[in-house]
CSV table of C-alpha atoms in Angstrom, one decimal:
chain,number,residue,atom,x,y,z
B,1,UNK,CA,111.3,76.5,52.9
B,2,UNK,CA,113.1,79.0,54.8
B,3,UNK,CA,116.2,80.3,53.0
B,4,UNK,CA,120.2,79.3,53.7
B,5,UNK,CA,122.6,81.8,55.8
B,6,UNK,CA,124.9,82.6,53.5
B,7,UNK,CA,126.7,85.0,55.8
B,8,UNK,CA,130.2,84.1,57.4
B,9,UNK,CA,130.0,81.7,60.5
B,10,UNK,CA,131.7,81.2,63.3
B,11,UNK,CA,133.8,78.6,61.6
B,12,UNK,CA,135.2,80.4,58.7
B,13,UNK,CA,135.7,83.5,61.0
B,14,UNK,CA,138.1,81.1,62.8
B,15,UNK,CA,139.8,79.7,59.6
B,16,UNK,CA,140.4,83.2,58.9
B,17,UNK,CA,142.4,83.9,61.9
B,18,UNK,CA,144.0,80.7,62.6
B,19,UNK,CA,141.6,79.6,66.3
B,20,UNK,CA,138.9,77.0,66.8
B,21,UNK,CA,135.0,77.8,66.4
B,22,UNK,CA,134.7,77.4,70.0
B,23,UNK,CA,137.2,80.3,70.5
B,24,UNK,CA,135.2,82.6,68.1
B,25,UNK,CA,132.2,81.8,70.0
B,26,UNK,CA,133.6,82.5,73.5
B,27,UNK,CA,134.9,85.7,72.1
B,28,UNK,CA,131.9,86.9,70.5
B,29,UNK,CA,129.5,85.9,73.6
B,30,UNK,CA,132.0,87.4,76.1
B,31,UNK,CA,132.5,83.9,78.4
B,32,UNK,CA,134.9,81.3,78.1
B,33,UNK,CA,138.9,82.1,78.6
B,34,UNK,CA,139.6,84.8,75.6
B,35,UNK,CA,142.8,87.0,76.1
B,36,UNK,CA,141.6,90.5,75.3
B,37,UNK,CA,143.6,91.1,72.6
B,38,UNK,CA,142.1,87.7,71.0
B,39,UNK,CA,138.5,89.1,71.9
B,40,UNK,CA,139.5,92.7,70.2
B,41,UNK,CA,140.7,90.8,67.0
B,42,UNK,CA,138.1,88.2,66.5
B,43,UNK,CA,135.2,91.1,67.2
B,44,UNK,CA,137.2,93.0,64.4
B,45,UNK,CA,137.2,89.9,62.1
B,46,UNK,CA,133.2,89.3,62.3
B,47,UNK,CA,132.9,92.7,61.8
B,48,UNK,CA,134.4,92.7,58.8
B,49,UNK,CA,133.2,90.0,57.7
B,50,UNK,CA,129.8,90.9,58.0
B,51,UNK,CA,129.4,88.5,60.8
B,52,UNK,CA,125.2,88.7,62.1
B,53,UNK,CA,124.8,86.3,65.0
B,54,UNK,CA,122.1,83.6,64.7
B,55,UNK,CA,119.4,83.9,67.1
B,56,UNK,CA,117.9,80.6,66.8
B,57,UNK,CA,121.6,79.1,67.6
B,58,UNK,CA,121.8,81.3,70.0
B,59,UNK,CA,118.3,80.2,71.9
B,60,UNK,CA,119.5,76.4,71.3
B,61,UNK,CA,122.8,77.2,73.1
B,62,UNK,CA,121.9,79.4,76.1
B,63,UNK,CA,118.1,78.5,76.5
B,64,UNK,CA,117.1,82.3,75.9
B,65,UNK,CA,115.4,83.7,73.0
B,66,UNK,CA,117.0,87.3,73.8
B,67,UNK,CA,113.5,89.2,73.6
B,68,UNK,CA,111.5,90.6,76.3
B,69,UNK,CA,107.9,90.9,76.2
B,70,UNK,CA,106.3,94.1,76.7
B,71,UNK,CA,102.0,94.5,77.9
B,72,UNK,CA,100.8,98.2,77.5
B,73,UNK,CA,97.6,99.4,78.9
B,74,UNK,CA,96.5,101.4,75.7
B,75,UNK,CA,98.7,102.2,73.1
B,76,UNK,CA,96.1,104.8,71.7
B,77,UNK,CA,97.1,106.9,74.6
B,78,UNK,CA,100.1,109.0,73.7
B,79,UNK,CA,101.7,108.7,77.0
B,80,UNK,CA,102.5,104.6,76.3
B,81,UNK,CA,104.6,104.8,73.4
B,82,UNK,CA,107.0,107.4,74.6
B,83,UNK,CA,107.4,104.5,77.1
B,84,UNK,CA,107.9,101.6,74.9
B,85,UNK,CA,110.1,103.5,73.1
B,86,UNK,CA,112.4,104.1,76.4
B,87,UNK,CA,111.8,100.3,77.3
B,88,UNK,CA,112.8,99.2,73.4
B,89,UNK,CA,115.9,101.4,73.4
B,90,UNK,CA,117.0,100.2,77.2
B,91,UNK,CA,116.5,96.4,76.0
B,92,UNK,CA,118.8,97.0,72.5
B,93,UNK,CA,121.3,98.6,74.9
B,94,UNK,CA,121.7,95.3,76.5
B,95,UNK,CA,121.5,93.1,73.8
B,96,UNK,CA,117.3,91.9,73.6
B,97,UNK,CA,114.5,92.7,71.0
B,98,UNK,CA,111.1,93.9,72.5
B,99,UNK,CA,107.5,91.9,71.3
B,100,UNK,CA,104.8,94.3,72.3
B,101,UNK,CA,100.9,93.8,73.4
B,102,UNK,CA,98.5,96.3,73.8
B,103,UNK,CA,95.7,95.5,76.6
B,104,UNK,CA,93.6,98.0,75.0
B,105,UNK,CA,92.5,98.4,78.9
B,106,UNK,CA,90.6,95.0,79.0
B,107,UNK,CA,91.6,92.4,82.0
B,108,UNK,CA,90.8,89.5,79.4
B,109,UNK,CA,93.2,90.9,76.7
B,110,UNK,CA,95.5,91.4,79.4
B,111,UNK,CA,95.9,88.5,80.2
B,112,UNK,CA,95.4,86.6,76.4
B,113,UNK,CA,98.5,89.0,75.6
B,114,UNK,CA,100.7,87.5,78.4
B,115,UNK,CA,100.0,84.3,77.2
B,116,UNK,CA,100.7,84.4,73.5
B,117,UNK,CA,104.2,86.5,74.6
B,118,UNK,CA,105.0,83.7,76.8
B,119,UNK,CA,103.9,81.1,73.6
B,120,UNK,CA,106.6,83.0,71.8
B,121,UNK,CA,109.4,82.6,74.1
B,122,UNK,CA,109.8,85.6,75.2
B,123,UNK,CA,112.7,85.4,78.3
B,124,UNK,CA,111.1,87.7,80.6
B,125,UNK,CA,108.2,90.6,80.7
B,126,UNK,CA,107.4,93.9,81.3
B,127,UNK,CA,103.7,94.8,82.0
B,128,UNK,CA,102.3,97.9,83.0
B,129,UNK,CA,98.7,96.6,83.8
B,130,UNK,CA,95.6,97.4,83.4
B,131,UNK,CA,94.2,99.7,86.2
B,132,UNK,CA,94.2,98.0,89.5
B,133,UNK,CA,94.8,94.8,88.4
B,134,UNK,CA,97.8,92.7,89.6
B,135,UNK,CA,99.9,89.8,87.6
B,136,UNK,CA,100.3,86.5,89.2
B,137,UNK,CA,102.5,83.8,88.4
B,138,UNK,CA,103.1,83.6,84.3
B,139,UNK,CA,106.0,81.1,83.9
B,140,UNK,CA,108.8,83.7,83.3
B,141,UNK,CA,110.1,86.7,85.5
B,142,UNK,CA,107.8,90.4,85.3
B,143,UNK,CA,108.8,93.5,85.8
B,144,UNK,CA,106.2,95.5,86.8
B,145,UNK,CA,105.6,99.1,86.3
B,146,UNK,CA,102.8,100.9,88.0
B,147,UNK,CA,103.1,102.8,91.6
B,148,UNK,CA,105.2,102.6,94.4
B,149,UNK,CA,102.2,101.6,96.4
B,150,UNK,CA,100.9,99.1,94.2
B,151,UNK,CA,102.0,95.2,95.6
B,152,UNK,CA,104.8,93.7,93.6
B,153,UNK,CA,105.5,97.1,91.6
B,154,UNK,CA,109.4,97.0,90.9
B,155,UNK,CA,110.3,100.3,89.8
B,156,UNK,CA,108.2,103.6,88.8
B,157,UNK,CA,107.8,106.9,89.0
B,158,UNK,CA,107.3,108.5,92.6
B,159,UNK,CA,103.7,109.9,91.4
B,160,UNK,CA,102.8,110.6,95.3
B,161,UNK,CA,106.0,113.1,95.4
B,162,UNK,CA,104.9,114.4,92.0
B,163,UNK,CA,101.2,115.3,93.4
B,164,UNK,CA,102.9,116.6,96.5
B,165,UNK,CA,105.0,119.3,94.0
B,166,UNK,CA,101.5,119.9,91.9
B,167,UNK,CA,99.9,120.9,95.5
B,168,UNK,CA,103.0,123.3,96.9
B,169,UNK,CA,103.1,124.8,93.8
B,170,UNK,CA,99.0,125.9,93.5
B,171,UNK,CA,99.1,126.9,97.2
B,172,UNK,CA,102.5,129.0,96.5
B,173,UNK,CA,100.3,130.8,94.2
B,174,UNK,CA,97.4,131.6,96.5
B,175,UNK,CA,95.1,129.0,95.7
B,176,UNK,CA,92.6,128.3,98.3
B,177,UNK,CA,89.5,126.8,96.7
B,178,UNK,CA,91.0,124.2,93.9
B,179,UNK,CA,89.7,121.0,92.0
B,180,UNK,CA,91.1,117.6,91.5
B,181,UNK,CA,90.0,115.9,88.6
B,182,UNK,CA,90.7,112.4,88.0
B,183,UNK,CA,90.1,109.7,85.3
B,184,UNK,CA,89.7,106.2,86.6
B,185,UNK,CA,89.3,105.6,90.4
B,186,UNK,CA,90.4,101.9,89.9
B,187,UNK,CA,93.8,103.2,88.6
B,188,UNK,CA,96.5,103.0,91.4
B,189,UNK,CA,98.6,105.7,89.5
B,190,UNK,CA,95.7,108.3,89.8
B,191,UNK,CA,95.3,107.6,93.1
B,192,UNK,CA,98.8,108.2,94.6
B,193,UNK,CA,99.2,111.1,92.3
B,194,UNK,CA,95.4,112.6,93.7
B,195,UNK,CA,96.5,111.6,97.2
B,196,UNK,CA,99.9,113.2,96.9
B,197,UNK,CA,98.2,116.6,96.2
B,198,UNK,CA,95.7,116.1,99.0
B,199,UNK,CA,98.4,115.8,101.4
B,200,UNK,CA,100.6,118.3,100.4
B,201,UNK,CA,97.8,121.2,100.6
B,202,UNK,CA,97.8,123.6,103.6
B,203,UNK,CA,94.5,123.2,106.4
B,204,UNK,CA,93.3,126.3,104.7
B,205,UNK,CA,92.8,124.9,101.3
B,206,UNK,CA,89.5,123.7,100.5
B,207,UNK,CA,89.6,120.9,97.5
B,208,UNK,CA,87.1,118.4,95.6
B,209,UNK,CA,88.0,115.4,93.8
B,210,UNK,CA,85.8,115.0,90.9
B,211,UNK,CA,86.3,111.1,89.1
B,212,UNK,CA,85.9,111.7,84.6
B,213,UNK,CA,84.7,107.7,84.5
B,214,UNK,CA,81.2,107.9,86.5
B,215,UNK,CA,80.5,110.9,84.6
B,216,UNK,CA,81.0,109.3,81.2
B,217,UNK,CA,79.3,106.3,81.8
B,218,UNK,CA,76.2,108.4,82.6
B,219,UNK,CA,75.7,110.8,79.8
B,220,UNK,CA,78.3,109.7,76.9
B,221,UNK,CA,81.9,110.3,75.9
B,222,UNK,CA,80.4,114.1,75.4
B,223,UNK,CA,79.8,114.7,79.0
B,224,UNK,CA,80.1,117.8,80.1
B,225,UNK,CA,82.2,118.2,83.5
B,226,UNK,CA,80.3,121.4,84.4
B,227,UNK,CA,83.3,123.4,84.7
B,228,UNK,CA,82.3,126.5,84.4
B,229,UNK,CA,79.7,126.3,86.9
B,230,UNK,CA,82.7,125.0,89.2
B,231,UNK,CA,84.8,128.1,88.9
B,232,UNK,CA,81.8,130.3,89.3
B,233,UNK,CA,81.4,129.1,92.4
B,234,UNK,CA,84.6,130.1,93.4
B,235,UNK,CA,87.1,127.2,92.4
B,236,UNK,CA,90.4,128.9,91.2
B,237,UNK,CA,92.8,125.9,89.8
B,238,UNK,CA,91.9,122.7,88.6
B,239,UNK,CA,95.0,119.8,89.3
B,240,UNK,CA,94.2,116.6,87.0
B,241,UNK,CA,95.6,113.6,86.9
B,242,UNK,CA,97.2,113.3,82.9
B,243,UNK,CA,97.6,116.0,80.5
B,244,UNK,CA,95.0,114.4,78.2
B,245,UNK,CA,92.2,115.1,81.0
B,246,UNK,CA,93.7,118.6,81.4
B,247,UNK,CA,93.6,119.4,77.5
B,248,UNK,CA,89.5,118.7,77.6
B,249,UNK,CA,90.3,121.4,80.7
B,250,UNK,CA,90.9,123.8,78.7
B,251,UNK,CA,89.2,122.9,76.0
B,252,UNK,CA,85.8,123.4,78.5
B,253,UNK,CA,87.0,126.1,79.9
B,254,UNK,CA,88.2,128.1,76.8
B,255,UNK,CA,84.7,127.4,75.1
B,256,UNK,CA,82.8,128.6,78.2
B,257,UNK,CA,84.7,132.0,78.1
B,258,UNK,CA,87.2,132.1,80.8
B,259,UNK,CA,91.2,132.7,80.1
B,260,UNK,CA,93.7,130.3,81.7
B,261,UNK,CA,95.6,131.3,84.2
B,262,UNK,CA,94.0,134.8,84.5
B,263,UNK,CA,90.8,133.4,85.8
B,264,UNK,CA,91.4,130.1,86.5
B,265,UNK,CA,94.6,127.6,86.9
B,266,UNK,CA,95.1,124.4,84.8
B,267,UNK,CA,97.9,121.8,85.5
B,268,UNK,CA,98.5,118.2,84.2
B,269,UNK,CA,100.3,115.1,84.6
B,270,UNK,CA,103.5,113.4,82.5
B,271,UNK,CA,104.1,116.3,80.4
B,272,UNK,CA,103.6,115.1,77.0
B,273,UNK,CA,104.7,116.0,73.9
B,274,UNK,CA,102.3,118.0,72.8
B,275,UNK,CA,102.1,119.5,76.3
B,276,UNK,CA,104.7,122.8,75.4
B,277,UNK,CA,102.8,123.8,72.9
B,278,UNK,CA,99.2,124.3,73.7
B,279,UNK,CA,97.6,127.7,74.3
B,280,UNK,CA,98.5,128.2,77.4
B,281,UNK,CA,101.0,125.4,77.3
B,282,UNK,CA,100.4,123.3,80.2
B,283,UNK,CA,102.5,123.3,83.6
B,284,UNK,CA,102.8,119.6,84.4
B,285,UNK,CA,105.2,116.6,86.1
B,286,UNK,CA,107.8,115.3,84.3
B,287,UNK,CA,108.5,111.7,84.0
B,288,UNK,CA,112.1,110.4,83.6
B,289,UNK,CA,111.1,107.3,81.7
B,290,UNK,CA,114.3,106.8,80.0
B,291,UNK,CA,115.3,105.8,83.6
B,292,UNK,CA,112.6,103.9,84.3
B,293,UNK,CA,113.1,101.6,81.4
B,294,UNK,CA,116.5,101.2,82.4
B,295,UNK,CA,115.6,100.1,85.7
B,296,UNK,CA,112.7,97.7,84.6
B,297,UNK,CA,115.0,96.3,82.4
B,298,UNK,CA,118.3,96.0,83.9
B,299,UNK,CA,116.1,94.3,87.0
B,300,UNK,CA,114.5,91.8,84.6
B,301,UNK,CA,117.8,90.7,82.8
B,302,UNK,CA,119.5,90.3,86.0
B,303,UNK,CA,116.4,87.6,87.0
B,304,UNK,CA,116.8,86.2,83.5
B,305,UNK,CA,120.2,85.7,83.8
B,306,UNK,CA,121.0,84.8,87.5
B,307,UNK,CA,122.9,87.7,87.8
B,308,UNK,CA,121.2,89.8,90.7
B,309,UNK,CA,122.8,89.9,93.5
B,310,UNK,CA,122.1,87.9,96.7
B,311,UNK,CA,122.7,90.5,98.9
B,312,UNK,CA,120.1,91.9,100.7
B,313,UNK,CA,119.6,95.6,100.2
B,314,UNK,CA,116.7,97.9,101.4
B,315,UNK,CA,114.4,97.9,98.5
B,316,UNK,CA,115.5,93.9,97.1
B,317,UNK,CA,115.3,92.5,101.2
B,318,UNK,CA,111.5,93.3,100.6
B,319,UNK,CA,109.4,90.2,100.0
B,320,UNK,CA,108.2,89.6,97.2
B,321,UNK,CA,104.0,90.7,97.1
B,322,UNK,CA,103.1,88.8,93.7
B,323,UNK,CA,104.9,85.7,92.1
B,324,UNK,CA,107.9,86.2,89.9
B,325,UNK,CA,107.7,89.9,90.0
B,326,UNK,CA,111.1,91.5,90.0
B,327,UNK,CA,112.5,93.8,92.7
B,328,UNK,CA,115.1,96.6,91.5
B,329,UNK,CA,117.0,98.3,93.7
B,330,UNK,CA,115.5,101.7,93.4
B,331,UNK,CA,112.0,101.0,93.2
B,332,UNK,CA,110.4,104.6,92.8
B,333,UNK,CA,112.4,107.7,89.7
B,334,UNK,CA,111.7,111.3,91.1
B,335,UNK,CA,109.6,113.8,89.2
B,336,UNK,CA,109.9,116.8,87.9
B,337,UNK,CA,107.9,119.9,88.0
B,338,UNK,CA,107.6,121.6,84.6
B,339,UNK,CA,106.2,125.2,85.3
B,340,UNK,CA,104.3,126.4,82.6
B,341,UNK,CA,102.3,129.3,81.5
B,342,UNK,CA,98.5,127.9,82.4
B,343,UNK,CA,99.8,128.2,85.8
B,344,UNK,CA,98.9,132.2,87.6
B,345,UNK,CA,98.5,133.5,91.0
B,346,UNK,CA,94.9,133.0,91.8
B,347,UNK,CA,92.4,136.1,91.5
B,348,UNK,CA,89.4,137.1,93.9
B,349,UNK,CA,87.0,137.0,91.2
B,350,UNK,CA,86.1,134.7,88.0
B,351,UNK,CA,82.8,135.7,86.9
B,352,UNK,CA,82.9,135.8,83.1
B,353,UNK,CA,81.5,137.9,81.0
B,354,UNK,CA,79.8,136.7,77.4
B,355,UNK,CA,83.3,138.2,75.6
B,356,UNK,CA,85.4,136.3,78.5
B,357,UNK,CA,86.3,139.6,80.6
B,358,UNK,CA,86.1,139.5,84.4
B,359,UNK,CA,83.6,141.6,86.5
């Protein structure tokens, strides 16, 4: 049986200074016809008396639970809790508790963890899907956060701009002949952030993309990607599309004999945490996810509550691409080029030797 609040309630709070329940409960919820002074008291009052607002009256009064719902793609990866961690923090600043599901990268669990969010009452979610899949109509608003180009997205980071800074940056530093390796070629995210390099490089510059998933499938998690053949043969940078991917980089490359950036030029994507400290550490894009989450979720509270604004505006006069997806105003967060040192002016020749020197 579950146990009695013994805390203070709204009642005594208002015996205590004199005012109805109903006055306690306007101040404290911030609607209702409060003088501020009254509000500034009462909030005072609770406070001291140790006040801790009931969520289950609270759901039987407004009709909201106060939590958001929030899908990862694979929360193995190190990349995705850095992000729930922005998206908890941005949903406490406004007042809601965060349920979180892990797709572990499966469409089925994708969509069985929407569904038991939803059976928990969650007032709105925030998915970032499972590669190059969409979300359709759930029953509660979505905020969705993949690409730009992806249908529906609602806000994200600009990863086209962020391969375009990637590609300026290796060509600034005389790379002619360079390698773009990417992960998944289902992912949407990979493939703005492979076509914003592509189109960013000078005429002059020759480049292959090379996809990690085919390669895997075929000869087992220990696949070699034949690197070191690659760079024999003349390729002097190789531009991938996470810093995980460029880690086994330079873990192939370092094996094989060859020094980073002398011989050849390493860069990554979303500059994670263990990204500065590498040998070399890794030159990589930046994510503001911090903003991001505050986006996503000020977007989906505004749906929850009725609060957005009917206005039309550039990015929210857009229609809408998939069922209940939010639009936010600014629907794509700059990136930021993080130069590093496994980053070099490129070099005529990267024969190894056996003890890694060059001929």
């Amino acid at each position: 049986m579950a146990g009695k609040r013994t805390g203070p309630n709204l009642t005594k709070i208002g015996e205590a200074l004199g005012v109805s329940s109903a006055t306690v409960s306007n101040a404290l919820s911030g609607k209702g016809r409060v003088s501020a002074d009254l509000v500034k008291k009462i909030r005072k009052k609770a406070s001291d008396m140790g006040y801790v607002p009931s969520n289950a009256g609270r759901a039987l009064r407004t009709g909201r639970s106060g939590v958001l719902g929030l899908v990862l793609p694979d929360i193995a990866n190190p990349l995705f809790p850095q992000i729930a961690q922005a998206m908890e923090s941005a949903a406490s600043a406004n007042g809601y508790g965060v349920l979180i599901a892990d797709s572990r990268g499966e469409v089925t669990t994708q969509t069985d963890a929407i569904g038991r969010l939803i059976e928990r009452g969650v007032d709105g979610l925030i998915v970032i899907p499972r590669r190059g899949t969409r979300i359709g109509t759930v029953g509660c608003p979505v905020a969705m956060v993949d690409t730009p180009s992806t249908p529906g997205n609602t806000v994200s980071a600009d990863h086209w701009h962020g391969g375009e800074q990637i590609a300026r940056h290796l060509a600034g530093l005389g790379h002619k002949n360079i390698l773009l390796l990417g992960n998944d070629p289902a992912s949407n995210v990979q493939n703005d952030r492979i076509g914003g390099m592509r189109a960013a490089f000078p005429a002059d510059i020759s480049c292959q993309t090379i996809w990690l998933e085919p390669i895997l499938r075929q000869g087992g998690t220990t696949a070699s990607l034949n690197l070191p053949d690659l760079v024999k043969n003349g390729v002097t940078a190789i531009a991938t599309v996470s810093d995980l991917l460029a880690l086994r980089v330079l873990t192939e490359l370092q094996t094989a004999g060859f020094r980073v950036p002398a011989q050849v030029s390493v860069t990554g994507f979303d500059d994670l945490i263990f990204s500065p400290v590498v040998t070399p550490a890794l030159t990589t894009i930046h994510m503001d996810m911090a903003q991001i989450a505050k986006i996503a979720v000020a977007a989906l509270i505004s749906e929850i509550t009725g609060n957005r604004d009917k206005k039309p505006t550039p990015a929210s006069s857009k229609k809408r691409t998939v069922p209940d997806t939010v639009m936010a105003d600014t629907s794509r967060v700059p990136m930021e080029l993080i130069i590093r040192s496994s980053t070099g002016p490129a070099t005529p020749d990267q024969t190894p030797l056996p003890n890694g020197e060059t001929l």
